[in-house]
């Protein structure tokens, strides 16, 4: 809680001493937010990127350990080229700013997904932010970029099969935690809370393996309108639930 003032130990029913360790968010509703205002969809993504900045900074401030966001899925390439390039442009802008402020913010950045189809410039930026921030120990922000849960599992199965064929692994002794080591999320604890704004009630290929015991929070609020208060509501709902992990 290095950045958080002690007087704010609770707000909107949230107990900041009992935060989930890892929150994951499907940043949905940018297009509808823009449409309602008669704006192009890209304006919705720009507003969504601002919301991401606000929420990521706030998560760091309250002492959250991990925040994972779904920024671009393996299926999002089907969108019009101009929209895809606008999202890539926003990511580039965000990463350039993040690099410039890195020593001050000390947020650790990771990327889940196959970065190879991205532009060399964006790939290099991802690599640079990842490397510079590797030594930071505060909040870790994972940006899912060209990410799909099924793609992640297929890649993991392929890599594991390769290890078996080449004698580095024995299928008789595979445990789920070992298999987790083949995923993009290797070393990151599973999300405790998954938030999906915009009224959609589905997972959309997000963190399929890692969501096994996650608590879900859905809200009709569109991502660009998602505020700290909305985050408080989600965390308070999470804190009111009893997690049993299959036990009693
Ligand atoms: C889903 O809303 C949103 C996306 C596919 C893109 C998310 C991208 C950003 C928030 C900007 C860049 C991110 C970072 C991390 C700087 P939608 O377009 O499907 O909305 P709709 O369902 O209302 O059409």
mmCIF file of C-alpha atoms and ligand atoms in Angstrom:
data_model
loop_
_atom_site.group_PDB
_atom_site.id
_atom_site.type_symbol
_atom_site.label_atom_id
_atom_site.label_comp_id
_atom_site.label_asym_id
_atom_site.label_seq_id
_atom_site.Cartn_x
_atom_site.Cartn_y
_atom_site.Cartn_z
ATOM 1 C CA UNK A 1 0.000 0.000 0.000
ATOM 2 C CA UNK A 2 2.954 2.257 -0.539
ATOM 3 C CA UNK A 3 0.962 4.925 -2.359
ATOM 4 C CA UNK A 4 -2.284 4.780 -0.384
ATOM 5 C CA UNK A 5 -3.217 7.114 2.421
ATOM 6 C CA UNK A 6 -4.021 5.354 5.693
ATOM 7 C CA UNK A 7 -7.155 7.463 6.269
ATOM 8 C CA UNK A 8 -8.716 5.817 3.210
ATOM 9 C CA UNK A 9 -8.763 2.286 4.574
ATOM 10 C CA UNK A 10 -12.339 1.812 3.447
ATOM 11 C CA UNK A 11 -14.449 3.431 0.700
ATOM 12 C CA UNK A 12 -17.808 2.388 -0.788
ATOM 13 C CA UNK A 13 -17.772 -0.714 1.388
ATOM 14 C CA UNK A 14 -14.326 -1.878 0.237
ATOM 15 C CA UNK A 15 -11.904 -3.172 2.829
ATOM 16 C CA UNK A 16 -8.522 -2.212 1.387
ATOM 17 C CA UNK A 17 -6.785 -4.596 3.763
ATOM 18 C CA UNK A 18 -8.508 -7.540 2.054
ATOM 19 C CA UNK A 19 -8.130 -6.757 -1.608
ATOM 20 C CA UNK A 20 -8.197 -9.497 -4.188
ATOM 21 C CA UNK A 21 -4.639 -10.189 -5.226
ATOM 22 C CA UNK A 22 -5.377 -10.235 -8.941
ATOM 23 C CA UNK A 23 -8.131 -8.447 -10.874
ATOM 24 C CA UNK A 24 -8.718 -9.079 -14.582
ATOM 25 C CA UNK A 25 -10.889 -6.856 -16.770
ATOM 26 C CA UNK A 26 -12.532 -7.317 -20.165
ATOM 27 C CA UNK A 27 -12.544 -3.700 -21.346
ATOM 28 C CA UNK A 28 -15.809 -3.886 -23.289
ATOM 29 C CA UNK A 29 -18.291 -1.311 -24.581
ATOM 30 C CA UNK A 30 -16.020 1.234 -26.257
ATOM 31 C CA UNK A 31 -17.877 1.009 -29.570
ATOM 32 C CA UNK A 32 -21.329 1.474 -28.005
ATOM 33 C CA UNK A 33 -20.064 4.361 -25.880
ATOM 34 C CA UNK A 34 -18.931 6.134 -29.084
ATOM 35 C CA UNK A 35 -22.100 5.271 -31.015
ATOM 36 C CA UNK A 36 -24.308 6.769 -28.295
ATOM 37 C CA UNK A 37 -22.422 10.020 -28.750
ATOM 38 C CA UNK A 38 -22.471 9.950 -32.542
ATOM 39 C CA UNK A 39 -18.694 9.460 -32.569
ATOM 40 C CA UNK A 40 -16.554 6.987 -34.544
ATOM 41 C CA UNK A 41 -15.754 3.717 -32.742
ATOM 42 C CA UNK A 42 -12.113 4.783 -32.554
ATOM 43 C CA UNK A 43 -13.138 7.655 -30.251
ATOM 44 C CA UNK A 44 -14.579 5.001 -27.926
ATOM 45 C CA UNK A 45 -11.253 3.173 -27.876
ATOM 46 C CA UNK A 46 -9.416 6.436 -27.142
ATOM 47 C CA UNK A 47 -11.783 7.050 -24.200
ATOM 48 C CA UNK A 48 -11.305 3.413 -23.141
ATOM 49 C CA UNK A 49 -7.534 3.863 -23.134
ATOM 50 C CA UNK A 50 -7.964 6.861 -20.781
ATOM 51 C CA UNK A 51 -10.120 4.760 -18.470
ATOM 52 C CA UNK A 52 -7.457 2.058 -18.519
ATOM 53 C CA UNK A 53 -4.846 4.646 -17.474
ATOM 54 C CA UNK A 54 -7.022 5.846 -14.583
ATOM 55 C CA UNK A 55 -7.912 2.369 -13.350
ATOM 56 C CA UNK A 56 -4.368 0.971 -13.689
ATOM 57 C CA UNK A 57 -2.925 3.922 -11.753
ATOM 58 C CA UNK A 58 -5.580 3.533 -9.088
ATOM 59 C CA UNK A 59 -4.948 -0.212 -8.774
ATOM 60 C CA UNK A 60 -1.276 0.541 -8.197
ATOM 61 C CA UNK A 61 -2.182 3.216 -5.630
ATOM 62 C CA UNK A 62 -4.394 0.932 -3.559
ATOM 63 C CA UNK A 63 -1.715 -1.758 -3.548
ATOM 64 C CA UNK A 64 -3.189 -4.343 -5.920
ATOM 65 C CA UNK A 65 -0.600 -6.966 -6.866
ATOM 66 C CA UNK A 66 -1.821 -7.839 -10.374
ATOM 67 C CA UNK A 67 -4.102 -6.249 -12.949
ATOM 68 C CA UNK A 68 -4.735 -8.025 -16.270
ATOM 69 C CA UNK A 69 -6.633 -6.359 -19.111
ATOM 70 C CA UNK A 70 -7.956 -7.723 -22.391
ATOM 71 C CA UNK A 71 -6.788 -5.134 -24.908
ATOM 72 C CA UNK A 72 -6.840 -7.082 -28.187
ATOM 73 C CA UNK A 73 -7.987 -10.632 -28.806
ATOM 74 C CA UNK A 74 -6.900 -13.153 -31.438
ATOM 75 C CA UNK A 75 -10.370 -12.567 -32.964
ATOM 76 C CA UNK A 76 -10.145 -8.749 -33.015
ATOM 77 C CA UNK A 77 -8.155 -8.861 -36.295
ATOM 78 C CA UNK A 78 -11.551 -9.376 -37.979
ATOM 79 C CA UNK A 79 -12.402 -5.717 -37.290
ATOM 80 C CA UNK A 80 -11.973 -3.050 -39.997
ATOM 81 C CA UNK A 81 -8.284 -2.307 -40.646
ATOM 82 C CA UNK A 82 -8.730 1.303 -39.579
ATOM 83 C CA UNK A 83 -10.105 0.267 -36.177
ATOM 84 C CA UNK A 84 -7.309 -2.269 -35.655
ATOM 85 C CA UNK A 85 -4.720 0.335 -36.494
ATOM 86 C CA UNK A 86 -6.363 2.884 -34.143
ATOM 87 C CA UNK A 87 -6.169 0.384 -31.242
ATOM 88 C CA UNK A 88 -2.510 -0.384 -32.071
ATOM 89 C CA UNK A 89 -1.838 3.370 -32.177
ATOM 90 C CA UNK A 90 -3.380 3.806 -28.709
ATOM 91 C CA UNK A 91 -1.277 0.972 -27.358
ATOM 92 C CA UNK A 92 1.843 2.516 -28.828
ATOM 93 C CA UNK A 93 0.981 5.898 -27.299
ATOM 94 C CA UNK A 94 0.335 4.313 -23.923
ATOM 95 C CA UNK A 95 3.584 2.313 -23.971
ATOM 96 C CA UNK A 96 5.667 5.317 -25.027
ATOM 97 C CA UNK A 97 4.248 7.268 -22.091
ATOM 98 C CA UNK A 98 4.731 4.306 -19.772
ATOM 99 C CA UNK A 99 8.400 4.040 -20.749
ATOM 100 C CA UNK A 100 8.896 7.768 -20.115
ATOM 101 C CA UNK A 101 7.321 7.569 -16.627
ATOM 102 C CA UNK A 102 8.587 4.150 -15.693
ATOM 103 C CA UNK A 103 11.112 5.088 -13.041
ATOM 104 C CA UNK A 104 8.476 7.201 -11.308
ATOM 105 C CA UNK A 105 5.527 4.792 -11.543
ATOM 106 C CA UNK A 106 7.477 1.547 -11.078
ATOM 107 C CA UNK A 107 4.660 -0.541 -12.546
ATOM 108 C CA UNK A 108 5.793 -3.909 -13.857
ATOM 109 C CA UNK A 109 4.440 -4.560 -17.353
ATOM 110 C CA UNK A 110 3.896 -7.927 -18.980
ATOM 111 C CA UNK A 111 2.152 -9.007 -22.158
ATOM 112 C CA UNK A 112 0.055 -12.125 -22.618
ATOM 113 C CA UNK A 113 -0.361 -13.199 -26.219
ATOM 114 C CA UNK A 114 1.591 -13.874 -29.385
ATOM 115 C CA UNK A 115 3.235 -10.556 -30.210
ATOM 116 C CA UNK A 116 4.743 -11.763 -33.509
ATOM 117 C CA UNK A 117 2.009 -10.339 -35.819
ATOM 118 C CA UNK A 118 2.386 -6.840 -34.319
ATOM 119 C CA UNK A 119 4.432 -4.156 -36.048
ATOM 120 C CA UNK A 120 8.176 -4.385 -35.303
ATOM 121 C CA UNK A 121 7.924 -0.999 -33.566
ATOM 122 C CA UNK A 122 5.146 -2.082 -31.209
ATOM 123 C CA UNK A 123 6.863 -5.403 -30.560
ATOM 124 C CA UNK A 124 10.068 -3.615 -29.659
ATOM 125 C CA UNK A 125 8.164 -1.267 -27.324
ATOM 126 C CA UNK A 126 6.525 -4.213 -25.552
ATOM 127 C CA UNK A 127 9.917 -5.854 -25.170
ATOM 128 C CA UNK A 128 11.459 -2.626 -23.859
ATOM 129 C CA UNK A 129 8.731 -1.971 -21.254
ATOM 130 C CA UNK A 130 8.884 -5.598 -20.167
ATOM 131 C CA UNK A 131 12.670 -5.471 -19.751
ATOM 132 C CA UNK A 132 12.908 -2.081 -18.019
ATOM 133 C CA UNK A 133 10.157 -2.930 -15.540
ATOM 134 C CA UNK A 134 11.315 -6.480 -14.790
ATOM 135 C CA UNK A 135 13.073 -5.359 -11.584
ATOM 136 C CA UNK A 136 10.063 -3.447 -10.164
ATOM 137 C CA UNK A 137 8.255 -5.118 -7.320
ATOM 138 C CA UNK A 138 4.941 -3.255 -7.020
ATOM 139 C CA UNK A 139 1.815 -3.736 -9.096
ATOM 140 C CA UNK A 140 2.137 -5.866 -12.235
ATOM 141 C CA UNK A 141 -0.027 -4.929 -15.199
ATOM 142 C CA UNK A 142 -0.540 -7.648 -17.796
ATOM 143 C CA UNK A 143 -1.817 -6.459 -21.159
ATOM 144 C CA UNK A 144 -3.430 -9.206 -23.226
ATOM 145 C CA UNK A 145 -2.472 -8.438 -26.781
ATOM 146 C CA UNK A 146 -3.328 -10.772 -29.654
ATOM 147 C CA UNK A 147 -4.438 -13.027 -26.826
ATOM 148 C CA UNK A 148 -6.976 -15.855 -26.886
ATOM 149 C CA UNK A 149 -7.511 -18.465 -24.184
ATOM 150 C CA UNK A 150 -7.778 -21.321 -26.673
ATOM 151 C CA UNK A 151 -4.709 -20.126 -28.556
ATOM 152 C CA UNK A 152 -2.812 -19.983 -25.258
ATOM 153 C CA UNK A 153 -3.863 -23.543 -24.357
ATOM 154 C CA UNK A 154 -3.052 -24.884 -27.828
ATOM 155 C CA UNK A 155 0.406 -23.303 -27.723
ATOM 156 C CA UNK A 156 0.984 -24.733 -24.250
ATOM 157 C CA UNK A 157 -0.096 -28.226 -25.378
ATOM 158 C CA UNK A 158 2.235 -27.967 -28.377
ATOM 159 C CA UNK A 159 5.201 -26.862 -26.241
ATOM 160 C CA UNK A 160 4.470 -29.569 -23.676
ATOM 161 C CA UNK A 161 4.200 -32.276 -26.362
ATOM 162 C CA UNK A 162 7.537 -31.095 -27.756
ATOM 163 C CA UNK A 163 9.106 -31.419 -24.287
ATOM 164 C CA UNK A 164 7.706 -34.960 -23.999
ATOM 165 C CA UNK A 165 8.980 -36.003 -27.418
ATOM 166 C CA UNK A 166 12.411 -34.570 -26.639
ATOM 167 C CA UNK A 167 12.554 -36.266 -23.222
ATOM 168 C CA UNK A 168 12.306 -33.157 -21.019
ATOM 169 C CA UNK A 169 8.853 -34.061 -19.668
ATOM 170 C CA UNK A 170 6.975 -37.220 -18.766
ATOM 171 C CA UNK A 171 3.212 -37.214 -19.449
ATOM 172 C CA UNK A 172 2.543 -39.620 -16.569
ATOM 173 C CA UNK A 173 3.691 -36.985 -14.111
ATOM 174 C CA UNK A 174 2.079 -33.828 -15.458
ATOM 175 C CA UNK A 175 0.322 -31.721 -12.824
ATOM 176 C CA UNK A 176 -1.922 -28.734 -13.480
ATOM 177 C CA UNK A 177 0.586 -26.389 -11.885
ATOM 178 C CA UNK A 178 3.292 -27.706 -14.238
ATOM 179 C CA UNK A 179 0.972 -27.171 -17.193
ATOM 180 C CA UNK A 180 0.335 -23.618 -15.971
ATOM 181 C CA UNK A 181 4.049 -23.033 -16.507
ATOM 182 C CA UNK A 182 3.499 -23.341 -20.272
ATOM 183 C CA UNK A 183 0.960 -20.509 -20.365
ATOM 184 C CA UNK A 184 1.572 -16.812 -21.064
ATOM 185 C CA UNK A 185 0.585 -16.213 -17.429
ATOM 186 C CA UNK A 186 3.432 -18.359 -16.084
ATOM 187 C CA UNK A 187 4.313 -17.258 -12.538
ATOM 188 C CA UNK A 188 1.215 -15.031 -12.145
ATOM 189 C CA UNK A 189 -1.447 -16.215 -9.672
ATOM 190 C CA UNK A 190 -4.898 -16.871 -11.137
ATOM 191 C CA UNK A 191 -7.304 -13.908 -11.158
ATOM 192 C CA UNK A 192 -9.489 -13.702 -8.057
ATOM 193 C CA UNK A 193 -11.970 -11.346 -9.680
ATOM 194 C CA UNK A 194 -12.900 -10.947 -13.350
ATOM 195 C CA UNK A 195 -14.839 -7.813 -14.268
ATOM 196 C CA UNK A 196 -16.801 -7.415 -17.474
ATOM 197 C CA UNK A 197 -18.517 -4.107 -18.099
ATOM 198 C CA UNK A 198 -21.017 -3.306 -20.892
ATOM 199 C CA UNK A 199 -23.750 -5.797 -19.996
ATOM 200 C CA UNK A 200 -22.317 -8.809 -21.848
ATOM 201 C CA UNK A 201 -22.339 -12.005 -19.809
ATOM 202 C CA UNK A 202 -19.602 -14.086 -21.358
ATOM 203 C CA UNK A 203 -15.881 -14.806 -21.122
ATOM 204 C CA UNK A 204 -15.044 -14.323 -24.826
ATOM 205 C CA UNK A 205 -11.955 -16.565 -24.798
ATOM 206 C CA UNK A 206 -10.349 -14.651 -21.905
ATOM 207 C CA UNK A 207 -8.143 -16.501 -19.375
ATOM 208 C CA UNK A 208 -9.963 -19.820 -19.876
ATOM 209 C CA UNK A 209 -7.547 -21.871 -17.763
ATOM 210 C CA UNK A 210 -6.846 -19.194 -15.167
ATOM 211 C CA UNK A 211 -10.521 -18.342 -14.495
ATOM 212 C CA UNK A 212 -11.325 -21.780 -12.987
ATOM 213 C CA UNK A 213 -12.094 -20.352 -9.523
ATOM 214 C CA UNK A 214 -12.438 -16.642 -10.311
ATOM 215 C CA UNK A 215 -15.363 -14.626 -9.013
ATOM 216 C CA UNK A 216 -17.209 -12.746 -11.775
ATOM 217 C CA UNK A 217 -18.607 -9.238 -11.667
ATOM 218 C CA UNK A 218 -20.755 -7.934 -14.511
ATOM 219 C CA UNK A 219 -22.042 -4.396 -14.873
ATOM 220 C CA UNK A 220 -23.985 -2.517 -17.579
ATOM 221 C CA UNK A 221 -21.607 0.432 -17.385
ATOM 222 C CA UNK A 222 -19.608 0.807 -20.610
ATOM 223 C CA UNK A 223 -15.830 0.625 -20.214
ATOM 224 C CA UNK A 224 -15.115 4.326 -20.987
ATOM 225 C CA UNK A 225 -17.527 5.231 -18.133
ATOM 226 C CA UNK A 226 -15.996 2.739 -15.706
ATOM 227 C CA UNK A 227 -14.793 4.706 -12.677
ATOM 228 C CA UNK A 228 -12.988 4.126 -9.393
ATOM 229 C CA UNK A 229 -16.449 3.903 -7.776
ATOM 230 C CA UNK A 230 -17.367 1.121 -10.203
ATOM 231 C CA UNK A 231 -14.166 -0.676 -9.259
ATOM 232 C CA UNK A 232 -15.075 -0.246 -5.593
ATOM 233 C CA UNK A 233 -18.492 -1.799 -6.293
ATOM 234 C CA UNK A 234 -16.854 -4.783 -7.973
ATOM 235 C CA UNK A 235 -14.368 -5.285 -5.132
ATOM 236 C CA UNK A 236 -17.078 -4.885 -2.472
ATOM 237 C CA UNK A 237 -19.187 -7.529 -4.268
ATOM 238 C CA UNK A 238 -16.141 -9.810 -4.373
ATOM 239 C CA UNK A 239 -15.488 -9.273 -0.670
ATOM 240 C CA UNK A 240 -19.089 -10.180 0.192
ATOM 241 C CA UNK A 241 -18.783 -13.619 -1.421
ATOM 242 C CA UNK A 242 -17.683 -16.818 0.178
ATOM 243 C CA UNK A 243 -15.054 -18.616 -1.903
ATOM 244 C CA UNK A 244 -14.919 -22.321 -1.248
ATOM 245 C CA UNK A 245 -12.765 -23.642 -4.108
ATOM 246 C CA UNK A 246 -14.865 -26.812 -4.214
ATOM 247 C CA UNK A 247 -14.799 -27.291 -0.437
ATOM 248 C CA UNK A 248 -17.575 -26.531 2.051
HETATM 249 C C1 LIG B 1 -13.915 -3.850 -26.704
HETATM 250 O O1 LIG B 1 -14.963 -2.915 -26.918
HETATM 251 C C2 LIG B 1 -12.631 -3.171 -26.732
HETATM 252 C C3 LIG B 1 -11.551 -3.509 -27.504
HETATM 253 C C4 LIG B 1 -11.580 -4.652 -28.433
HETATM 254 C C5 LIG B 1 -10.300 -2.721 -27.492
HETATM 255 C C6 LIG B 1 -9.804 -2.306 -26.134
HETATM 256 C C7 LIG B 1 -8.747 -1.313 -26.348
HETATM 257 C C8 LIG B 1 -8.521 -0.213 -25.565
HETATM 258 C C9 LIG B 1 -9.280 0.076 -24.339
HETATM 259 C C10 LIG B 1 -7.495 0.798 -25.954
HETATM 260 C C11 LIG B 1 -6.057 0.422 -25.858
HETATM 261 C C12 LIG B 1 -5.646 -0.287 -24.643
HETATM 262 C C13 LIG B 1 -4.626 0.062 -23.810
HETATM 263 C C14 LIG B 1 -4.214 -0.939 -22.797
HETATM 264 C C15 LIG B 1 -3.934 1.366 -23.831
HETATM 265 P P1 LIG B 1 -15.827 -3.009 -28.246
HETATM 266 O O2 LIG B 1 -15.143 -2.237 -29.320
HETATM 267 O O3 LIG B 1 -16.071 -4.440 -28.596
HETATM 268 O O4 LIG B 1 -17.146 -2.302 -27.810
HETATM 269 P P2 LIG B 1 -18.624 -2.644 -28.319
HETATM 270 O O5 LIG B 1 -18.928 -4.038 -27.853
HETATM 271 O O6 LIG B 1 -19.456 -1.613 -27.650
HETATM 272 O O7 LIG B 1 -18.621 -2.506 -29.825
#
